Short mmCIF file of C-alpha atoms in Angstrom, two decimals:
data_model
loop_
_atom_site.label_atom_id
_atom_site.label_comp_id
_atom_site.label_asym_id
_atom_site.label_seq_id
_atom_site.Cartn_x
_atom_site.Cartn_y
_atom_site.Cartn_z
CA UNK Y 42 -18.35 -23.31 -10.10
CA UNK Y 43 -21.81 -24.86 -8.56
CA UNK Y 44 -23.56 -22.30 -7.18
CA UNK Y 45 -23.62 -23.69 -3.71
CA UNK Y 46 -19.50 -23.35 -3.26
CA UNK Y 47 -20.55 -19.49 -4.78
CA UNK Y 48 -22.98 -19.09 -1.61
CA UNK Y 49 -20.95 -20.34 0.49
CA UNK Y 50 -17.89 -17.63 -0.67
CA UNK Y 51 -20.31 -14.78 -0.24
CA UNK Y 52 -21.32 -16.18 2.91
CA UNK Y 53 -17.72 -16.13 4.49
CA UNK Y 54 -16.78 -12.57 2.87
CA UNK Y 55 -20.53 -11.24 4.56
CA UNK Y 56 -19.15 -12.87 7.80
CA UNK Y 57 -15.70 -11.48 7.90
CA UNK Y 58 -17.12 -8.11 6.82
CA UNK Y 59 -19.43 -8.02 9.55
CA UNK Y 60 -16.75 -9.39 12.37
CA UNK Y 61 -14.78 -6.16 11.03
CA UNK Y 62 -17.25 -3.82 11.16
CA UNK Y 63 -18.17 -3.42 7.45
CA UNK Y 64 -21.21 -4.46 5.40
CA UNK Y 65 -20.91 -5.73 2.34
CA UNK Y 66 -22.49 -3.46 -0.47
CA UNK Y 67 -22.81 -5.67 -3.87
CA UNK Y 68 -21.19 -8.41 -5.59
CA UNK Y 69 -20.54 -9.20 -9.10
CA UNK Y 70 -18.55 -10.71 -11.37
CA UNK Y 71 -14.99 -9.65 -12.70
CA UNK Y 72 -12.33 -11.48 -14.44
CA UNK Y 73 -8.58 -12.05 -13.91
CA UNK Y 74 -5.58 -11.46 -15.97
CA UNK Y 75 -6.17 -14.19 -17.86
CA UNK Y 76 -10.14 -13.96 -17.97
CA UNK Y 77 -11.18 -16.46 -15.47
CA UNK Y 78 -13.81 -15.32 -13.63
CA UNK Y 79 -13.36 -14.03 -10.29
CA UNK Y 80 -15.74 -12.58 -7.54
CA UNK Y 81 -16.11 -9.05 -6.83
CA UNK Y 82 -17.13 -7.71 -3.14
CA UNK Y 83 -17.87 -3.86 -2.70
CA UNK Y 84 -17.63 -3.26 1.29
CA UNK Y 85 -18.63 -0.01 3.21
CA UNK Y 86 -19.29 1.09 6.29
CA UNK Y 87 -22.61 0.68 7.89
CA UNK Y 88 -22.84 4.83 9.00
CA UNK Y 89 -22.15 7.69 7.03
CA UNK Y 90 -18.71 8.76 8.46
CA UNK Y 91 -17.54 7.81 4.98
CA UNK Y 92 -20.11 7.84 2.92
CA UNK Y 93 -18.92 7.67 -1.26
CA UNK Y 94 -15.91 5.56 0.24
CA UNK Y 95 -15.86 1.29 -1.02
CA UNK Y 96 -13.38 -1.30 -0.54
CA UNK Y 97 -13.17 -3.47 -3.41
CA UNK Y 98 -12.44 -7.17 -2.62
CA UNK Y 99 -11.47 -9.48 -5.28
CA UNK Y 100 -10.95 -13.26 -5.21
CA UNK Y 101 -10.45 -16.04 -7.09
CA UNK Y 102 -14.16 -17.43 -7.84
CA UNK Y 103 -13.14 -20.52 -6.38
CA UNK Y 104 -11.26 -19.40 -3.78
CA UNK Y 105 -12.22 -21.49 -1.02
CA UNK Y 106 -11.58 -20.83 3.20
CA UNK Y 107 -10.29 -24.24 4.04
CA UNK Y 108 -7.23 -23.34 6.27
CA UNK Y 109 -8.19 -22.11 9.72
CA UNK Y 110 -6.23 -19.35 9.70
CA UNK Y 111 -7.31 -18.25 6.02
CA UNK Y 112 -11.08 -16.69 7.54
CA UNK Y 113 -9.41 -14.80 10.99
CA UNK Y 114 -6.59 -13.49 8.62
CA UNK Y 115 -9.59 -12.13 6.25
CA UNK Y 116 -11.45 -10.87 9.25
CA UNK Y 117 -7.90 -8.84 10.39
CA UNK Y 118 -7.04 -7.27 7.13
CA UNK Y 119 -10.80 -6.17 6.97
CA UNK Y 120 -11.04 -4.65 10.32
CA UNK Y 121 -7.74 -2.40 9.40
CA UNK Y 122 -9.33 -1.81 5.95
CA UNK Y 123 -12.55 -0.28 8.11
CA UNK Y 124 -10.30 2.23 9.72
CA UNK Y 125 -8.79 3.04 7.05
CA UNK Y 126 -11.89 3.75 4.98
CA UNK Y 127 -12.18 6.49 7.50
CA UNK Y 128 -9.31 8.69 5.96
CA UNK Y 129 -10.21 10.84 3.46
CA UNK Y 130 -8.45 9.19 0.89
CA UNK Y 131 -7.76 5.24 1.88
CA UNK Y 132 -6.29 4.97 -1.54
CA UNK Y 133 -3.47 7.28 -0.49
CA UNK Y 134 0.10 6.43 1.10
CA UNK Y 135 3.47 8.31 1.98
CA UNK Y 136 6.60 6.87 1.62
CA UNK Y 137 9.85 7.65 3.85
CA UNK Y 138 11.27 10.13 1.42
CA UNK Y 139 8.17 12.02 1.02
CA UNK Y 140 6.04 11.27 -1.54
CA UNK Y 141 2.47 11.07 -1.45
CA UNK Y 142 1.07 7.88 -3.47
CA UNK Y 143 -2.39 6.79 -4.74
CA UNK Y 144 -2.82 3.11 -5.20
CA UNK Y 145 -5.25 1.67 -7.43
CA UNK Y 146 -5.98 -0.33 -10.42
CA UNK Y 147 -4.72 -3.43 -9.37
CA UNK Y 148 -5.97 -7.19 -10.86
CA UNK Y 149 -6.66 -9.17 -8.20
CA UNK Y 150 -5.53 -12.19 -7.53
CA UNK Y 151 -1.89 -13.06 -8.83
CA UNK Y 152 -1.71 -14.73 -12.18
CA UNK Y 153 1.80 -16.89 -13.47
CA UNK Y 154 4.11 -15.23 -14.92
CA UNK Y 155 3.40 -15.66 -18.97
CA UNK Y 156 7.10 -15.31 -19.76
CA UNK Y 157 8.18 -18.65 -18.30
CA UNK Y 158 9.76 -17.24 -14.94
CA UNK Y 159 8.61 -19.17 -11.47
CA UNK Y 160 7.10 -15.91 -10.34
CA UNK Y 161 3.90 -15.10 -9.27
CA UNK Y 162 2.21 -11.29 -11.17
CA UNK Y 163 -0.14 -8.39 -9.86
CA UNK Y 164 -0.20 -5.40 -12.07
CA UNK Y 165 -1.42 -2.06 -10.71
CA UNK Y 166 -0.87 1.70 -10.92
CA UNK Y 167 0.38 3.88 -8.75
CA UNK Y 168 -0.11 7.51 -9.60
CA UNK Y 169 1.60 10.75 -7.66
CA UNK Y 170 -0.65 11.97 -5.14
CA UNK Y 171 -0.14 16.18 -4.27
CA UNK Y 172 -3.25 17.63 -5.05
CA UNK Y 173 -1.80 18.48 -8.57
CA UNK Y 174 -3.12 17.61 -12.29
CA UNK Y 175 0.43 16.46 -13.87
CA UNK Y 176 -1.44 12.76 -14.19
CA UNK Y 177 2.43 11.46 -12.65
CA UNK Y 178 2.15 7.60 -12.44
CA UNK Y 179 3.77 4.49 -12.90
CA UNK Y 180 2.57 1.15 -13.89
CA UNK Y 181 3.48 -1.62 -11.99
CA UNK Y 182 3.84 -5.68 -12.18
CA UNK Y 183 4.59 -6.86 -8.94
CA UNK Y 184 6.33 -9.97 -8.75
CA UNK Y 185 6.41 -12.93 -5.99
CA UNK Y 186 8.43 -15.48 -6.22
CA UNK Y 187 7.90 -19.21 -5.49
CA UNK Y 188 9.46 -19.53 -2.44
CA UNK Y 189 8.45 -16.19 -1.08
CA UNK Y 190 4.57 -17.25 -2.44
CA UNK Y 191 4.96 -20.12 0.60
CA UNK Y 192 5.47 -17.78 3.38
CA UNK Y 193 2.12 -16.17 1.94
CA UNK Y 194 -1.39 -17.81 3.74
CA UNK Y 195 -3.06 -17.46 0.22
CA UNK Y 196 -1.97 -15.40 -2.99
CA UNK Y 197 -5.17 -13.53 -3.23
CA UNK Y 198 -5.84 -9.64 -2.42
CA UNK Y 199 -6.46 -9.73 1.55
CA UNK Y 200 -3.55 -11.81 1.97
CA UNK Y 201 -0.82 -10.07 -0.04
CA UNK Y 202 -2.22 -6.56 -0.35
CA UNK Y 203 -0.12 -4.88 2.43
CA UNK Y 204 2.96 -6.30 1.36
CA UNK Y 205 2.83 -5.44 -2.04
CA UNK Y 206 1.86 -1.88 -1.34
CA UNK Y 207 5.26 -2.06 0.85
CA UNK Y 208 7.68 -3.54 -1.48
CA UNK Y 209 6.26 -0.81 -4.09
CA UNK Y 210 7.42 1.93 -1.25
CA UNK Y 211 10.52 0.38 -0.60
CA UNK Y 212 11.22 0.03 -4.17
CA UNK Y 213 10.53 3.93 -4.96
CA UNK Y 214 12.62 4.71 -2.02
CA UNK Y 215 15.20 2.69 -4.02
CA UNK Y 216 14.60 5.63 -6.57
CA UNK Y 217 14.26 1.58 -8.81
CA UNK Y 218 10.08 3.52 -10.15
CA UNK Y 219 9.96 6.44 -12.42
CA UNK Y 220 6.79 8.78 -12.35
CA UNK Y 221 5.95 9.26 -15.57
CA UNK Y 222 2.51 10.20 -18.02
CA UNK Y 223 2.61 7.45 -19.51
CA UNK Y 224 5.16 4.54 -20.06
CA UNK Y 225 5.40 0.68 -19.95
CA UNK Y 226 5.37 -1.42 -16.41
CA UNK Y 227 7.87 -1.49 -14.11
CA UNK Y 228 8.78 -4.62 -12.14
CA UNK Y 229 8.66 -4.48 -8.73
CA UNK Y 230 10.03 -7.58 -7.25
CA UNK Y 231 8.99 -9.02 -3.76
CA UNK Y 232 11.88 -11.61 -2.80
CA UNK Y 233 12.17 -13.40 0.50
CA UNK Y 234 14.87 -10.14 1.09
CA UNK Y 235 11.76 -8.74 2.72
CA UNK Y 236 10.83 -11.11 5.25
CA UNK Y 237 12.88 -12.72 8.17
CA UNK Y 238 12.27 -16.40 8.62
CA UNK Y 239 13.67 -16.23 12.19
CA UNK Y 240 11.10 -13.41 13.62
CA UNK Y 241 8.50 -14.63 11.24
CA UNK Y 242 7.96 -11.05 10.16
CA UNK Y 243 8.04 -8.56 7.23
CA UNK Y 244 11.07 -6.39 6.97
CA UNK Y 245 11.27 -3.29 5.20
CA UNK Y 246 12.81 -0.67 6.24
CA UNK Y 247 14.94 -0.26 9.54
CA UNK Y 248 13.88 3.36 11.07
CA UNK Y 249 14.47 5.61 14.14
CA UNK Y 250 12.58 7.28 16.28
CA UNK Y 251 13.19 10.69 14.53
CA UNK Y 252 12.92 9.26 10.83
CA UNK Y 253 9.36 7.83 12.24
CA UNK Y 254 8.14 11.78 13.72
CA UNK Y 255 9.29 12.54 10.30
CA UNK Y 256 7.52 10.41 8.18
CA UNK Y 257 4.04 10.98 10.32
CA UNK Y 258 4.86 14.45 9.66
CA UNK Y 259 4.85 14.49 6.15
CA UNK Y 260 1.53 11.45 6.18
CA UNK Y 261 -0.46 13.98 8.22
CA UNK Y 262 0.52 16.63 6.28
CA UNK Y 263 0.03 15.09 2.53
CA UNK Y 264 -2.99 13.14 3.35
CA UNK Y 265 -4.93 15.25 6.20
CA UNK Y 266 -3.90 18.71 5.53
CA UNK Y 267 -3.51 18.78 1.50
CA UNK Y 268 -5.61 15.95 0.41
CA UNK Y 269 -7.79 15.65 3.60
CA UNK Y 270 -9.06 19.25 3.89
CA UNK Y 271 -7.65 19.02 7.68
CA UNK Y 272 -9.59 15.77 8.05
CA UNK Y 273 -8.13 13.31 10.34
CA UNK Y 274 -5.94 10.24 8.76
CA UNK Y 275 -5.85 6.82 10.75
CA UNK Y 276 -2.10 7.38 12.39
CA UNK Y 277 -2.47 3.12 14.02
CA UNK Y 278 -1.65 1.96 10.28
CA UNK Y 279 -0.16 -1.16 10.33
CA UNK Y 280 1.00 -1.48 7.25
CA UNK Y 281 2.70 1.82 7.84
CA UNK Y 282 4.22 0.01 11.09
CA UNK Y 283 5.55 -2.95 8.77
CA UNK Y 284 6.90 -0.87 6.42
CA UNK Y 285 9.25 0.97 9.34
CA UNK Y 286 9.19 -1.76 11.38
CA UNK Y 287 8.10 -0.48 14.17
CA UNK Y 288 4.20 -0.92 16.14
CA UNK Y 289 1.19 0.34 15.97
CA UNK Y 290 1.26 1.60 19.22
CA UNK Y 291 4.81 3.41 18.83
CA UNK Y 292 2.85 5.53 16.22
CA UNK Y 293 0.77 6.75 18.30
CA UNK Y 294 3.27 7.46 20.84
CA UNK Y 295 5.32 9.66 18.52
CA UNK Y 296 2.12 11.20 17.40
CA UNK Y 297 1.21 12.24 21.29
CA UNK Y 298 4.14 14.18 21.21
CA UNK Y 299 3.59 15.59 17.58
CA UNK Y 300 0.54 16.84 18.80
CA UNK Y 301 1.78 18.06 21.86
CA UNK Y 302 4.12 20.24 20.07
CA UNK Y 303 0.70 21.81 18.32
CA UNK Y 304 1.70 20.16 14.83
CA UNK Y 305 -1.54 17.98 15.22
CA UNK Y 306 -4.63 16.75 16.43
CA UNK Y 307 -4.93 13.51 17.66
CA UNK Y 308 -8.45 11.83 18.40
CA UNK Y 309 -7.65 8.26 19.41
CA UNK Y 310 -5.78 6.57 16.82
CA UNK Y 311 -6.77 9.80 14.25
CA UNK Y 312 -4.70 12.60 13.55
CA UNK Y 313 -5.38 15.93 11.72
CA UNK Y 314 -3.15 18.88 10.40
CA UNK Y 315 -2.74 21.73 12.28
CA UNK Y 316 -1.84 25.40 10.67
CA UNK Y 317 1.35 24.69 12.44
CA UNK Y 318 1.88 21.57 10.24
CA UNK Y 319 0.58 23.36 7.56
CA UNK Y 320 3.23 26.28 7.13
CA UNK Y 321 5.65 24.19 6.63
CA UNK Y 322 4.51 23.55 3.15
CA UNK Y 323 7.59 24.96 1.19
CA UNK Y 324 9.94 22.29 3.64
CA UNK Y 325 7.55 19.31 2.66
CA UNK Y 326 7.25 20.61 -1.21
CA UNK Y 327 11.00 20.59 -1.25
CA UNK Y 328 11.27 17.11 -0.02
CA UNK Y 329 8.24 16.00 -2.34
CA UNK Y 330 10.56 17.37 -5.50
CA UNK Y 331 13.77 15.94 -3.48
CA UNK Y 332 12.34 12.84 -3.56
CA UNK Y 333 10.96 12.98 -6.96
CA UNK Y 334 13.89 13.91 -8.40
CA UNK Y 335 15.49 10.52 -7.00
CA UNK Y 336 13.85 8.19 -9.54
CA UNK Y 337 14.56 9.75 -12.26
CA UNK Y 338 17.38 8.21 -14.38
CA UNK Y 339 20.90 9.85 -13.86
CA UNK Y 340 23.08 9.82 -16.26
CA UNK Y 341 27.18 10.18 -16.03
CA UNK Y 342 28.08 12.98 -17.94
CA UNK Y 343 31.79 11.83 -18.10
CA UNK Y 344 30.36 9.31 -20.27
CA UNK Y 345 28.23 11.16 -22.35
CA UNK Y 346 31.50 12.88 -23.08
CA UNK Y 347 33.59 10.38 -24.01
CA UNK Y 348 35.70 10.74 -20.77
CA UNK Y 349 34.71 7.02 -19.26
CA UNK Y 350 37.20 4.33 -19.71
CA UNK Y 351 36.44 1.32 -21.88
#
């Protein structure tokens, strides 16, 4: 790759960073699954409301912005990465059952499946996220398939990164990942099941009003009040309103009232624990080993005894 098409990729990344609100800290080089070189963007920030805290951007090395919609899409999923930078822990999610997740590891961009499927592979971790030392993970290989990779603007990192992170919640909620210490991957398998032609939209998870209080509940409570020392967490997530289908702006509804009813504190589209929210930590530990508890292989003990029919 000339180093003229290499300016010219730093040049767009520095431009979309700076149209979101972030500067762009250092590049290097990194490599992808199968050792081609790639390039690597650290992005911050430009004050010190979250100082320490990086997005790392990885693309193809010769990833090139020649769609029109490729550099405004880039632009988009960097301005929501700004926000989030602002939580104490961007790394961290919740899913609808309750469980507190840390992202991270993942190789950037997508590499073909090496066993001869038509499926597009991101491997990652994703490691239990309570404030405890138990080192609870699981390793994932995400995989897209052809004719879901069409729907997709480009398979790189800005492009697919939300999604991913979704199908990996939905699948959990499946109880389909174990959290283990160790362990091989686990597939994770994003099929055109999760996105409606017709609306042109992702499609995860169908929710209510109350399961939505609920699950901002337990977010606010995982990642401000446990993880956050009472730090406010970005409530306006979209990817959390893809993953329940809902808006942005219903969020922050729901969280008005939340915080009406003294449970938060909500600073535009920030919210941070309360004591209120914060006693009800036996309720949400319960539902944290609920929901744990869930992917963990069951086993039908009529068959273990013999008592099955063959």
């Amino acid at each position: 790759m000339t180093a003229e098409l290499k300016s010219n990729l730093v040049s767009s990344v520095q431009a979309a960073a700076s149209q979101a609100g972030m500067v762009l800290v250092s590049t290097s080089q990194g490599s992808d699954f199968h050792g081609q070189p790639t390039a690597v963007f650290e992005l911050g920030l430009p004050n010190a409301e979250a100082a320490g805290r990086t997005l790392r951007l990885e693309l193809s090395e010769g990833f090139e912005f020649d769609k029109p919609d490729l550099l405004p899409s880039m632009t988009a999923h960097l301005a929501a990465q700004a926000k989030r930078l602002r939580n104490p822990r961007p790394e961290c999610y919740v899913t609808l059952a309750g469980l507190p997740v840390a992202f991270g590891q993942f190789r950037w961009p997508f590499h073909r499946s090496t066993s001869g499927a038509d499926t597009y592979i991101v491997h990652g971790e994703m490691h239990l996220a309570d404030g405890g030392e138990h080192n609870l993970h699981a390793k994932l290989a995400a995989s897209v398939t052809l004719t879901f990779a069409e729907i997709v603007p480009a398979m790189e990192q800005p492009y697919a990164e939300t999604f991913v992170y979704n199908a990996v919640r939905k699948t959990v909620d499946y109880g389909q990942l174990e959290f283990l210490k160790s362990g091989n991957r686990q597939p994770v398998p994003v099929t055109t099941r999760y996105y409606s032609r017709w609306q042109k939209k992702f499609l995860f998870t169908e929710t209510n009003d109350a399961e939505r209080l609920e699950y901002l509940l337990r977010k606010v409570y995982w990642l401000s009040g446990v993880l956050g020392e009472s730090k406010p967490v970005w409530i306006a997530d979209p990817s959390d309103a893809q993953y329940l289908n809902t808006t942005e702006a219903d969020l922050l509804r729901m969280a008005g009232h939340e915080a009406g009813e003294g449970l938060m504190v909500l600073e535009g589209e920030f919210a941070a624990a309360t004591p209120a929210l914060l006693a009800r930590s036996d309720e949400y530990r319960a539902k944290l080993d609920e929901a744990l508890n869930f992917t963990k292989p069951q086993f039908n003990e009529s068959m273990r005894s013999g008592h099955a029919n063959m």
